[in-house]
Coordinates of C-alpha atoms and ligand atoms in Angstrom, one line a residue:
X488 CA -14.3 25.2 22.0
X489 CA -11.3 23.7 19.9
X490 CA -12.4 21.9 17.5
X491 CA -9.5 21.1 15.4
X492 CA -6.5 18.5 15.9
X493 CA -3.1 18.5 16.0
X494 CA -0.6 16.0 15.4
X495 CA 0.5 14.4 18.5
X496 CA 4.5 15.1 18.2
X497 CA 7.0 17.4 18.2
X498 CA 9.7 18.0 16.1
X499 CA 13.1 17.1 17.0
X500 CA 15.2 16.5 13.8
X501 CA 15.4 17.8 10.4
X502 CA 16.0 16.5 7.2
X503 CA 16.5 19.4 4.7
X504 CA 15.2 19.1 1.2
X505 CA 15.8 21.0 -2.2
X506 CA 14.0 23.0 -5.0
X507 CA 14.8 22.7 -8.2
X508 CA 14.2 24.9 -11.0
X509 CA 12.0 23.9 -14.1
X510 CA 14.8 23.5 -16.5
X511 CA 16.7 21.2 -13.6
X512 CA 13.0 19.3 -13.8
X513 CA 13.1 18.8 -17.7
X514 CA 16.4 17.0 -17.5
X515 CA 16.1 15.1 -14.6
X516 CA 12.0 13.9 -16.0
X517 CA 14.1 12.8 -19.2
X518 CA 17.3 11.4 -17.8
X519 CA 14.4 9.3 -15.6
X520 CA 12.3 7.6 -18.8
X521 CA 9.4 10.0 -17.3
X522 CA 9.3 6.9 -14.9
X523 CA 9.2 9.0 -11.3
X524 CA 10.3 5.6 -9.6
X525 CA 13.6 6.5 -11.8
X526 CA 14.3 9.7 -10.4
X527 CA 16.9 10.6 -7.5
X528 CA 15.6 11.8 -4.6
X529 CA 17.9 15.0 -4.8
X530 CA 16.1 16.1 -7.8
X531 CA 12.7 16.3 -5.8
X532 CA 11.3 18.6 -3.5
X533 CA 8.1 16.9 -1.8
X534 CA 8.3 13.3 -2.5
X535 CA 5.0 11.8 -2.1
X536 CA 5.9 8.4 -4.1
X537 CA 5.1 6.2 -1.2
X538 CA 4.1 6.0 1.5
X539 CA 6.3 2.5 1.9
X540 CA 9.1 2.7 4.5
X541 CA 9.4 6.7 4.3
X542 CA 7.9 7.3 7.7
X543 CA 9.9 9.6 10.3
X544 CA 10.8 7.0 13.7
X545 CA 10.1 8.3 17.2
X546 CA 12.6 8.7 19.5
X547 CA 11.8 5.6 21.1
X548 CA 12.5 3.7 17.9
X549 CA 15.8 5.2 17.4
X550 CA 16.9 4.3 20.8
X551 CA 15.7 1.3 19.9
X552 CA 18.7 0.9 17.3
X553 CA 20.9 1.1 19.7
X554 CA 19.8 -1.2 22.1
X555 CA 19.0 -4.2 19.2
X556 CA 19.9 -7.3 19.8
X557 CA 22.5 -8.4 17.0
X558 CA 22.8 -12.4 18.1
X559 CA 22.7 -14.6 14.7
X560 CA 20.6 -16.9 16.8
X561 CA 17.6 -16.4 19.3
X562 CA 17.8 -12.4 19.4
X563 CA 16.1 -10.6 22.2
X564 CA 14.9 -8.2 20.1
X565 CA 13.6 -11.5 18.0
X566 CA 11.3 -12.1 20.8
X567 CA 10.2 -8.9 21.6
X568 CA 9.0 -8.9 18.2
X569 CA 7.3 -11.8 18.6
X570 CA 5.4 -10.4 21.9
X571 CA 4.2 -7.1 19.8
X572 CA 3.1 -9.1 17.0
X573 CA 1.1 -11.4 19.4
X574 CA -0.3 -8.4 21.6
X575 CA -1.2 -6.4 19.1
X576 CA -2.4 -8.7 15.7
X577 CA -2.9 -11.6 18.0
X578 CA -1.0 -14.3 15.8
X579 CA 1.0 -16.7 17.9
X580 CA 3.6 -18.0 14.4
X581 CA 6.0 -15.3 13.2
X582 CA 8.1 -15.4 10.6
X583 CA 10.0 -12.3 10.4
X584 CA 11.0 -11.3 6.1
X585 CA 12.8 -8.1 4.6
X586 CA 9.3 -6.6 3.7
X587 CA 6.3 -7.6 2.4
X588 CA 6.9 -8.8 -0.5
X589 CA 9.2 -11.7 1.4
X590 CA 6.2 -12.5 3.4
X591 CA 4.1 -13.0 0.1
X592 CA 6.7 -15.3 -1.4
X593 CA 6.8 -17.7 1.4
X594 CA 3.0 -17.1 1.9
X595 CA 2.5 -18.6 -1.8
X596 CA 5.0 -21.2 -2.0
X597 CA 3.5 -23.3 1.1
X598 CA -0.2 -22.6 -0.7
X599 CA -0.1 -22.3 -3.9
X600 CA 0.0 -24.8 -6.3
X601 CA 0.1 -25.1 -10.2
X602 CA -3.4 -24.2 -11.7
X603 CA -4.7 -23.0 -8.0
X604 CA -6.8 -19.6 -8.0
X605 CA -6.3 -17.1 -5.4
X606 CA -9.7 -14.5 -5.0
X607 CA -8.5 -11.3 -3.5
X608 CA -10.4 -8.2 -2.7
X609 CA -8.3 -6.6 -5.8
X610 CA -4.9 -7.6 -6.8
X611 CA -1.7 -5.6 -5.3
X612 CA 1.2 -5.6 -8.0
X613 CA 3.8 -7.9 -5.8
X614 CA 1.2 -10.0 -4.1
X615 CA -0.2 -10.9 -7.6
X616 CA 3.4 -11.5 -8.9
X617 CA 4.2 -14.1 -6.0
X618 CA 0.8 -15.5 -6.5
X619 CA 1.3 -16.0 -10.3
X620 CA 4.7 -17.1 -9.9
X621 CA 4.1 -20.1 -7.8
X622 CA 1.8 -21.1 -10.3
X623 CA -2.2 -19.6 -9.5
X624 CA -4.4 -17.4 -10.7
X625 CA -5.4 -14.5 -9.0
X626 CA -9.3 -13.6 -8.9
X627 CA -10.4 -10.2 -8.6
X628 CA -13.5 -10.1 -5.9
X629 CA -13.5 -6.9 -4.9
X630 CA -17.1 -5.0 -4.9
X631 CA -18.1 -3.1 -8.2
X632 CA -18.4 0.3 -6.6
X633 CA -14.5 0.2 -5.7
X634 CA -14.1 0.6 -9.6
X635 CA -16.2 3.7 -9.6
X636 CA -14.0 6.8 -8.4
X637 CA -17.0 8.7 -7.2
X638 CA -19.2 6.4 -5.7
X639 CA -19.5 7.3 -2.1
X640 CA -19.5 3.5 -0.7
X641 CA -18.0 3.8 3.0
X642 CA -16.5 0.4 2.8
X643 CA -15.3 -0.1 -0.7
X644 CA -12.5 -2.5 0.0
X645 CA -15.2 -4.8 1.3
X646 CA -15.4 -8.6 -1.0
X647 CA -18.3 -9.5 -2.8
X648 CA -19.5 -12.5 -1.4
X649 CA -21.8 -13.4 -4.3
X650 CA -18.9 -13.2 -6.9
X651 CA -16.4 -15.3 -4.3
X652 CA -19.4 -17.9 -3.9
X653 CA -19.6 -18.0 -8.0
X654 CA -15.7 -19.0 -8.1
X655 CA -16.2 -21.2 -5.3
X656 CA -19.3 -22.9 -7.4
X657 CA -17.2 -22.9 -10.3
X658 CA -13.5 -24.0 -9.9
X659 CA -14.1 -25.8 -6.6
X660 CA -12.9 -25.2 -3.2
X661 CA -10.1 -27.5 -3.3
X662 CA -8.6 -25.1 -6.1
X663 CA -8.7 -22.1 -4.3
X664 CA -6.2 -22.6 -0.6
X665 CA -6.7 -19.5 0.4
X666 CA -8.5 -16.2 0.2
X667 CA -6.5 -12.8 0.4
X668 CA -8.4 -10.3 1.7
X669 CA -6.6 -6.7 2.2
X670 CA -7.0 -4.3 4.9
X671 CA -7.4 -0.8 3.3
X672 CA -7.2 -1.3 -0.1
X673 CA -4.3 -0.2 -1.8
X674 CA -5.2 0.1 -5.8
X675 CA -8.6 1.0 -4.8
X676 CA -7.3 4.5 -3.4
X677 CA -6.2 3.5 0.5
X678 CA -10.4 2.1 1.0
X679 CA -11.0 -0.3 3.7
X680 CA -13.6 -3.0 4.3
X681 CA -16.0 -3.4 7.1
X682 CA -16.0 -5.6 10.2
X683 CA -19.5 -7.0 9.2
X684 CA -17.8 -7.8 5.4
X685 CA -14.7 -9.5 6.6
X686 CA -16.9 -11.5 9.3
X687 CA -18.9 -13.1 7.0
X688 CA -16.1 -13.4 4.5
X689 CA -14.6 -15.4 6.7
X690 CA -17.5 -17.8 7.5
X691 CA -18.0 -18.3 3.8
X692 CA -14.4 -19.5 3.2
X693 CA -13.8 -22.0 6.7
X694 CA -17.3 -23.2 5.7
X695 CA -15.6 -24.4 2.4
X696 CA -12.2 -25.3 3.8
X697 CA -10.5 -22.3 2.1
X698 CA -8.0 -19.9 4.4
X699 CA -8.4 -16.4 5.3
X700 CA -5.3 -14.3 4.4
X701 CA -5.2 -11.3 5.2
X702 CA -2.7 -8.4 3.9
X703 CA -3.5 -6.4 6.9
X704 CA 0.0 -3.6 5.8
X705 CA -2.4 -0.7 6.5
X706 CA -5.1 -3.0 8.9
X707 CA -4.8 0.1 11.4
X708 CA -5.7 2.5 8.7
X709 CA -8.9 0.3 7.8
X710 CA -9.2 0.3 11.7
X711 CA -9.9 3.5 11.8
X712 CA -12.5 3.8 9.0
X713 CA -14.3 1.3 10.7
X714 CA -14.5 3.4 14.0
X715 CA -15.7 6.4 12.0
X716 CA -18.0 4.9 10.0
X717 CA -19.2 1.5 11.0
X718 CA -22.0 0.8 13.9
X719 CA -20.9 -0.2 17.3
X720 CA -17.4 0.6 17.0
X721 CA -17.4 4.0 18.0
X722 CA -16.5 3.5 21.4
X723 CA -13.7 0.6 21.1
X724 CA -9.9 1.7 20.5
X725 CA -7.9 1.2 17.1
X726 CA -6.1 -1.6 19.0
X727 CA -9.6 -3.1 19.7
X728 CA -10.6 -3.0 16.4
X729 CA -7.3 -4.2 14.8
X730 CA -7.5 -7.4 17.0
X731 CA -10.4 -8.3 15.8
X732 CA -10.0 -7.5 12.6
X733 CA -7.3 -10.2 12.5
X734 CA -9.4 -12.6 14.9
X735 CA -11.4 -13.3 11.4
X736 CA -8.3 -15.0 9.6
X737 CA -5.9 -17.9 9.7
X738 CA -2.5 -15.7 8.8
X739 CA -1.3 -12.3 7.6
X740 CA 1.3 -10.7 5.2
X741 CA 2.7 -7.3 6.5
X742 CA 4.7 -5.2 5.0
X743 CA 6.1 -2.9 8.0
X744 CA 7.2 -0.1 6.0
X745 CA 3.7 1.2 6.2
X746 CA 1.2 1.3 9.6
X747 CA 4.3 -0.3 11.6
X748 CA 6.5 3.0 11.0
X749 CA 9.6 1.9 10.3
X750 CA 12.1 1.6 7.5
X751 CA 12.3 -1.9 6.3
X752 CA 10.7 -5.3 8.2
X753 CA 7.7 -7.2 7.6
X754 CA 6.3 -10.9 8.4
X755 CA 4.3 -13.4 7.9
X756 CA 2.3 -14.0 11.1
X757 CA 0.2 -17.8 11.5
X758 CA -1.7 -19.3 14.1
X759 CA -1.1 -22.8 12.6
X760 CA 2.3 -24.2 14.0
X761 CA 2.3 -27.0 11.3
X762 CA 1.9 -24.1 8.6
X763 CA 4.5 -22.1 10.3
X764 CA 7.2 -24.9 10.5
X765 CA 6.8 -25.0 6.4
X766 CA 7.0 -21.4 6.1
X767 CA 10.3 -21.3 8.4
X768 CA 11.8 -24.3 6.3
X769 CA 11.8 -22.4 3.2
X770 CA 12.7 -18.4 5.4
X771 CA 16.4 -20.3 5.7
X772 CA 17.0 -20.5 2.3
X773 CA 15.3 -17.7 1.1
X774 CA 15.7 -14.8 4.1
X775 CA 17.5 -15.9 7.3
X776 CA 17.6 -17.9 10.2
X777 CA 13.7 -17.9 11.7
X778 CA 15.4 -15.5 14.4
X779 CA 16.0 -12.5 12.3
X780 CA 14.3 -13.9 9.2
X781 CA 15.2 -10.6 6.5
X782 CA 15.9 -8.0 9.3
X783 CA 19.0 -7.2 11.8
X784 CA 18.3 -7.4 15.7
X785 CA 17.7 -3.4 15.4
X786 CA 15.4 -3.3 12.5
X787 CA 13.2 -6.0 14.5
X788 CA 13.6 -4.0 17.8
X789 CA 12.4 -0.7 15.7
X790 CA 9.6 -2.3 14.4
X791 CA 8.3 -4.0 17.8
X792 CA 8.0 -0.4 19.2
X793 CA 6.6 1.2 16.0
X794 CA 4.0 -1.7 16.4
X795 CA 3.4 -0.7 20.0
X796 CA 3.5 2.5 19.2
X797 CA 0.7 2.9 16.4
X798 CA -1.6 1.6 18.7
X799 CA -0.8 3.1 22.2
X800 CA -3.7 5.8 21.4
X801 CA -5.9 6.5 18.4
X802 CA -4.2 10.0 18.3
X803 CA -1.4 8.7 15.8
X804 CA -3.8 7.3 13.3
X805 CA -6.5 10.8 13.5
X806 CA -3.8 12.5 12.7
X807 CA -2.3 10.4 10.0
X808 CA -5.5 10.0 8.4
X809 CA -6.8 13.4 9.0
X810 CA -3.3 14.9 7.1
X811 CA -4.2 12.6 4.3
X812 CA -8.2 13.8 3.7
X813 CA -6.7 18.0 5.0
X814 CA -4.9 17.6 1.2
X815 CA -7.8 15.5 -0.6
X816 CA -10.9 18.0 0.5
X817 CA -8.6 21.1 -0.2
X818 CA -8.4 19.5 -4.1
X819 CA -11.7 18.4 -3.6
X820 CA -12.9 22.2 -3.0
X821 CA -10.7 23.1 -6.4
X822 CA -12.8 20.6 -8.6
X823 CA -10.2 17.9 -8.9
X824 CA -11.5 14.5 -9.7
X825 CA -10.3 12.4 -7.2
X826 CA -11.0 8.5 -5.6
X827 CA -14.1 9.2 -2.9
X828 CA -14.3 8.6 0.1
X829 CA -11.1 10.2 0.5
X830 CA -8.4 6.5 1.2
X831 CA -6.3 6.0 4.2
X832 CA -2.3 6.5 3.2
X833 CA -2.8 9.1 0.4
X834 CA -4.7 10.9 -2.4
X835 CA -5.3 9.2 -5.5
X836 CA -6.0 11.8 -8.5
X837 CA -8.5 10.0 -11.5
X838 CA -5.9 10.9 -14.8
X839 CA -8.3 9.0 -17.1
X840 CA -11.0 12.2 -16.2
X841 CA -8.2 14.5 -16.3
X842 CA -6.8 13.8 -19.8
X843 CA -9.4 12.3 -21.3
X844 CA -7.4 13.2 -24.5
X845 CA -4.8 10.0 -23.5
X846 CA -5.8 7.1 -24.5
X847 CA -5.6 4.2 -21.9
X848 CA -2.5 2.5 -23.7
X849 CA -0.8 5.9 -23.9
X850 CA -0.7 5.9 -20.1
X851 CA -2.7 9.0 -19.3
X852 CA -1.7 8.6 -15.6
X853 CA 2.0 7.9 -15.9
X854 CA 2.2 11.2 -17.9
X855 CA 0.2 12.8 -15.6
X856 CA 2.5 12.1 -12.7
X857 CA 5.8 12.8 -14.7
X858 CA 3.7 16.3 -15.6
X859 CA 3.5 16.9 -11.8
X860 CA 7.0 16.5 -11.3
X861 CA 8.0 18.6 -14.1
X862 CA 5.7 21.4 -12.7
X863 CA 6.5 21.5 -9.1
X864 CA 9.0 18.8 -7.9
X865 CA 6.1 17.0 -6.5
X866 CA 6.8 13.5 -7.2
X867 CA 3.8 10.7 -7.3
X868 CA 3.1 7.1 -8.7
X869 CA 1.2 5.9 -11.5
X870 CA -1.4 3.7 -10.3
X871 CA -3.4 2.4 -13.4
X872 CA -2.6 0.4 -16.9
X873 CA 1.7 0.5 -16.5
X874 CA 0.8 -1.1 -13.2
X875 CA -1.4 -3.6 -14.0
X876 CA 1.0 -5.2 -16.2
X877 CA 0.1 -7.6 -18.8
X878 CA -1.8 -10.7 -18.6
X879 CA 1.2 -13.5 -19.0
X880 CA -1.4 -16.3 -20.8
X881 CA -1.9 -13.6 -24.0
X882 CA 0.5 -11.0 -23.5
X883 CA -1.8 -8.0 -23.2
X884 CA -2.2 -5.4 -21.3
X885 CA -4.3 -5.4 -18.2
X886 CA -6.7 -2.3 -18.5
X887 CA -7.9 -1.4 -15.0
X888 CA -10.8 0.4 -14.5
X889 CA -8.5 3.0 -12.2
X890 CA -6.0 5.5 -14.0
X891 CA -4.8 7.2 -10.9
X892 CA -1.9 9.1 -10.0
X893 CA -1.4 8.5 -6.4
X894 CA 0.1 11.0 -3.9
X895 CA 0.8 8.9 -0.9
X896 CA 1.8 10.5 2.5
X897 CA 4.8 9.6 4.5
X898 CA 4.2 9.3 8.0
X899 CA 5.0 12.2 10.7
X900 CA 7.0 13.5 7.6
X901 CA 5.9 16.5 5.9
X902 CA 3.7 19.4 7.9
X903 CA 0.4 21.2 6.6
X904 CA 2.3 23.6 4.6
X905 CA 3.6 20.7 2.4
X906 CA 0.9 19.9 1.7
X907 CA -0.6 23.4 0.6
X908 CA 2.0 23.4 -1.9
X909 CA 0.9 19.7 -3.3
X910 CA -2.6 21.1 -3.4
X911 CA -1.5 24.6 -5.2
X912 CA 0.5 22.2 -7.7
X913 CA -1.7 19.7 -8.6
X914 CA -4.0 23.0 -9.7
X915 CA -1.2 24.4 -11.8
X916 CA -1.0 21.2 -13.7
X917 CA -5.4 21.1 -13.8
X918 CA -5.3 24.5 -15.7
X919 CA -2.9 22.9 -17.9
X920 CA -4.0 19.1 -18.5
X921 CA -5.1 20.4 -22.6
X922 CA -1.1 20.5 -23.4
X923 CA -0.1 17.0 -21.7
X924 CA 0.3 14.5 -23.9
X925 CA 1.0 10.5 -24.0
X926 CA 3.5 8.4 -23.6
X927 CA 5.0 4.6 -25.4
X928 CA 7.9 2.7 -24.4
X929 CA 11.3 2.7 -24.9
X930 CA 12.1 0.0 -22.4
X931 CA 9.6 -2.9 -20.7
X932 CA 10.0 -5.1 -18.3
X933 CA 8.5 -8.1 -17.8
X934 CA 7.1 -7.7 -14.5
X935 CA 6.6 -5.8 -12.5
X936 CA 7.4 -3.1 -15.2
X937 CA 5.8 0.0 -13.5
X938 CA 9.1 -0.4 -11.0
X939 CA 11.9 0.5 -13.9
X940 CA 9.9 1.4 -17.4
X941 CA 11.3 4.0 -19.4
X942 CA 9.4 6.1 -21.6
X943 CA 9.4 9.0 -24.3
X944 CA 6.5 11.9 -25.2
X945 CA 4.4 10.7 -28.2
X946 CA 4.3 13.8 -29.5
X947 CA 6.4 16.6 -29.2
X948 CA 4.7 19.3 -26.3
X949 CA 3.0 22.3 -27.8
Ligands
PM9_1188 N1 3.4 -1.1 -1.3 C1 3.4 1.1 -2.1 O1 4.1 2.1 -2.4 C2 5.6 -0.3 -2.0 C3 6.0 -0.1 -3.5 S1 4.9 -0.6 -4.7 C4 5.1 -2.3 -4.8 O2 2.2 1.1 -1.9 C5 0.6 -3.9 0.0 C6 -0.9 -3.6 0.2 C7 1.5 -3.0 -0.3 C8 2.8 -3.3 -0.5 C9 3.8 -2.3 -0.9 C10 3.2 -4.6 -0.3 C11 4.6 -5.1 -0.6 C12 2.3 -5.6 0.0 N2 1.0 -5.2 0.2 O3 7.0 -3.1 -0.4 O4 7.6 -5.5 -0.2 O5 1.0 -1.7 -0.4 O6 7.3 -4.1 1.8 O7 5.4 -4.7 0.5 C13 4.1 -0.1 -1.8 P1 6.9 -4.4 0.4

């Protein structure tokens, strides 16, 4: 009997890619600040950076370009969106933005206000920059076994509701509007929470008034952990269980680069129509007209079949996810420390284990990932102190319990091959972790620094 899967396309198009030689590597690592979000995409061969708007399109997406909609008012492919978003997340209010990060602007300036806290089931660098700049305080709730890389929790995203009631307790509810609870949680290597979790989640916050917002970017992801792994869902479809994930909140942010397989899109999606009409007030100064929001009449018509299309049969997601653990149990196997249970969108590698030799503050991670570049072309993304940022009421630096390089997976993008080589060089650069060394700035921004920080070796290499 067969017992293994397959993923459920063919290929039709291809894109090709370059190797580089070592020496090509050193200069282009430099030239970059050892910053891989500085490099060019010419000077890497399999570029697992993100997982954020790389995805391949179907066919059915691309003939979806051509048949967009490009009316400045009222577009058809407008309200086609509008019908996927409501079929599928169930949100009658959308409010179409560039990307995510548009959706979390708006999201916080019609909630936030001065002196407000925000609780979240671990902070995400833009959400937590939108939440901080509209003048709250963002409030880390996450469980204590999402800090712990090995712990085998099946639902580590999941809040803890005694540490949400304590804030509650504490600050009062008319200090917090909203919760912002995140499908498969990013910084906590791709884990999602459970059904049960968000459920009651959702009964402790409308019990005190407070909103339920979720970031459901990778909800379909999450989705699928819960069908694996939590009782009762076996049996329903991902587009069962993404439904009712969302049933539990009052709005979402999405960025649409990710689950929704396209390019660029996102939205902010509402039931409340008073709520809505604020966040479409301030979409016409700060996107576009609440027709087209941040997007052209083809982007939105991509993204309204890539929503359809994710959840037309649990097939796209197996395989999505199943690519994703094929590369995490092979490194696994090899005795490479990574995040457990193996996360959603990619493979998150635990530097602080791996060079234990780094300091935090010498970025152990960053150098980590600008090592695996160097070594194979592979690129990654630091995913620990850089990120984290610093705290802007004293200045210093965040120090999060995770130091992870993360390797995160396009979708329908690279093939199993690919990612024997990842495996193969994230060894090469295991055998050699004794002669990495650390890192200190030449350049810092002052947020969101991880995107353009430049750097320079500590020490010379030996
Ligand atoms: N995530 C990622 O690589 C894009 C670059 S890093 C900022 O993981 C969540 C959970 C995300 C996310 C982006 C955004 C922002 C919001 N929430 O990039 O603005 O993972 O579309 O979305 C990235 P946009």
């Amino acid at each position: 009997m067969i017992k293994s899967w397959a993923e459920p396309f063919k290929i039709k198009m291809v894109e090709p890619i370059r190797m580089t030689t070592h020496q090509q590597r050193e200069v282009a690592i430099e030239g970059a600040g050892y910053n891989t979000f500085l490099l060019r995409s010419d000077d890497v061969y399999i570029d697992l950076l993100t997982d954020s708007g790389t995805s391949a399109m179907s066919d059915y997406q691309w003939a979806g370009l051509m048949v967009g909609d490009e009316a400045y008012a009222g577009s058809r492919s407008f309200y086609h969106l509008v019908d996927a978003v409501r079929e599928v997340y169930g949100y009658e209010e959308l409010v179409p933005t560039h990307q995510g990060r548009g959706a979390e602007h708006i999201l916080s300036q019609i909630l936030i206000k001065p002196g407000d806290y925000i609780p979240g089931n671990m902070y995400f660098t833009t959400t937590r920059f939108h939440q901080e700049h509209a003048g709250g305080k963002f409030v880390d709730v996450i469980i204590d076994e999402a800090f712990d890389p090995e712990d085998q929790h099946p639902f580590k995203g999941n809040v803890d509701l005694d540490k949400l009631s304590a804030l509650i307790d504490e600050v009062g509810s008319e200090q917090i509007p909203y919760i912002s609870v995140e499908t498969n949680v990013n910084m906590a290597g791709g884990q999602p929470l459970s059904m049960a979790n968000l459920r009651a989640t959702s009964e402790l916050c409308h019990k005190h008034g407070i909103l339920v917002m979720l970031d459901a970017t990778r909800a379909l992801e999450n989705a699928w952990f819960i069908k694996q792994r939590e009782g009762g869902y076996e049996d329903k479809s991902v587009a069962e269980i993404v439904r009712e994930i969302c049933s539990y909140s009052d709005g979402a942010t999405v960025s649409s680069k990710k689950d929704n397989l396209v390019n660029i899109g996102g939205f902010l999606a509402l039931r409340d129509p008073k709520l809505a009409e604020k966040a479409r007030a301030l979409l016409v100064a700060f996107e576009g007209l609440h027709t087209y929001g941040g997007m052209s009449g083809r982007d939105m018509e991509a993204l309204a079949r890539g929503i359809e299309e994710m959840v037309a049969s649990d097939d796209h997601v197996r395989a999505r996810v199943g690519q994703v653990e094929y590369l995490g149990n092979r490194l696994l196997k090899a005795g490479i420390p990574l995040v457990q249970p193996i996360g959603g969108h990619g493979v998150f590698i635990d530097a602080m284990t791996i060079l234990p030799h780094i300091p935090q503050d010498e970025f152990p991670a960053q150098a980590l990932a600008a090592e695996l570049y160097l070594a194979s072309g592979v690129r990654g993304m630091e995913r620990g102190i850089v990120s984290a940022g610093r705290d802007p009421a004293t200045g210093d630096h965040h120090y999060p319990k995770l130091e992870l390089v993360r390797l995160a997976i396009p979708r329908r993008v690279y093939t199993q091959a690919h990612m024997d080589v990842v495996a193969e060089s994230v060894l090469e650069v295991h055998e050699n972790r004794e002669s990495v060394g650390g890192l200190r700035f030449t350049y810092e921004p002052e947020s969101l620094r991880f995107f353009q920080a430049r750097f320079e070796p500590i020490t010379n290499r030996p």
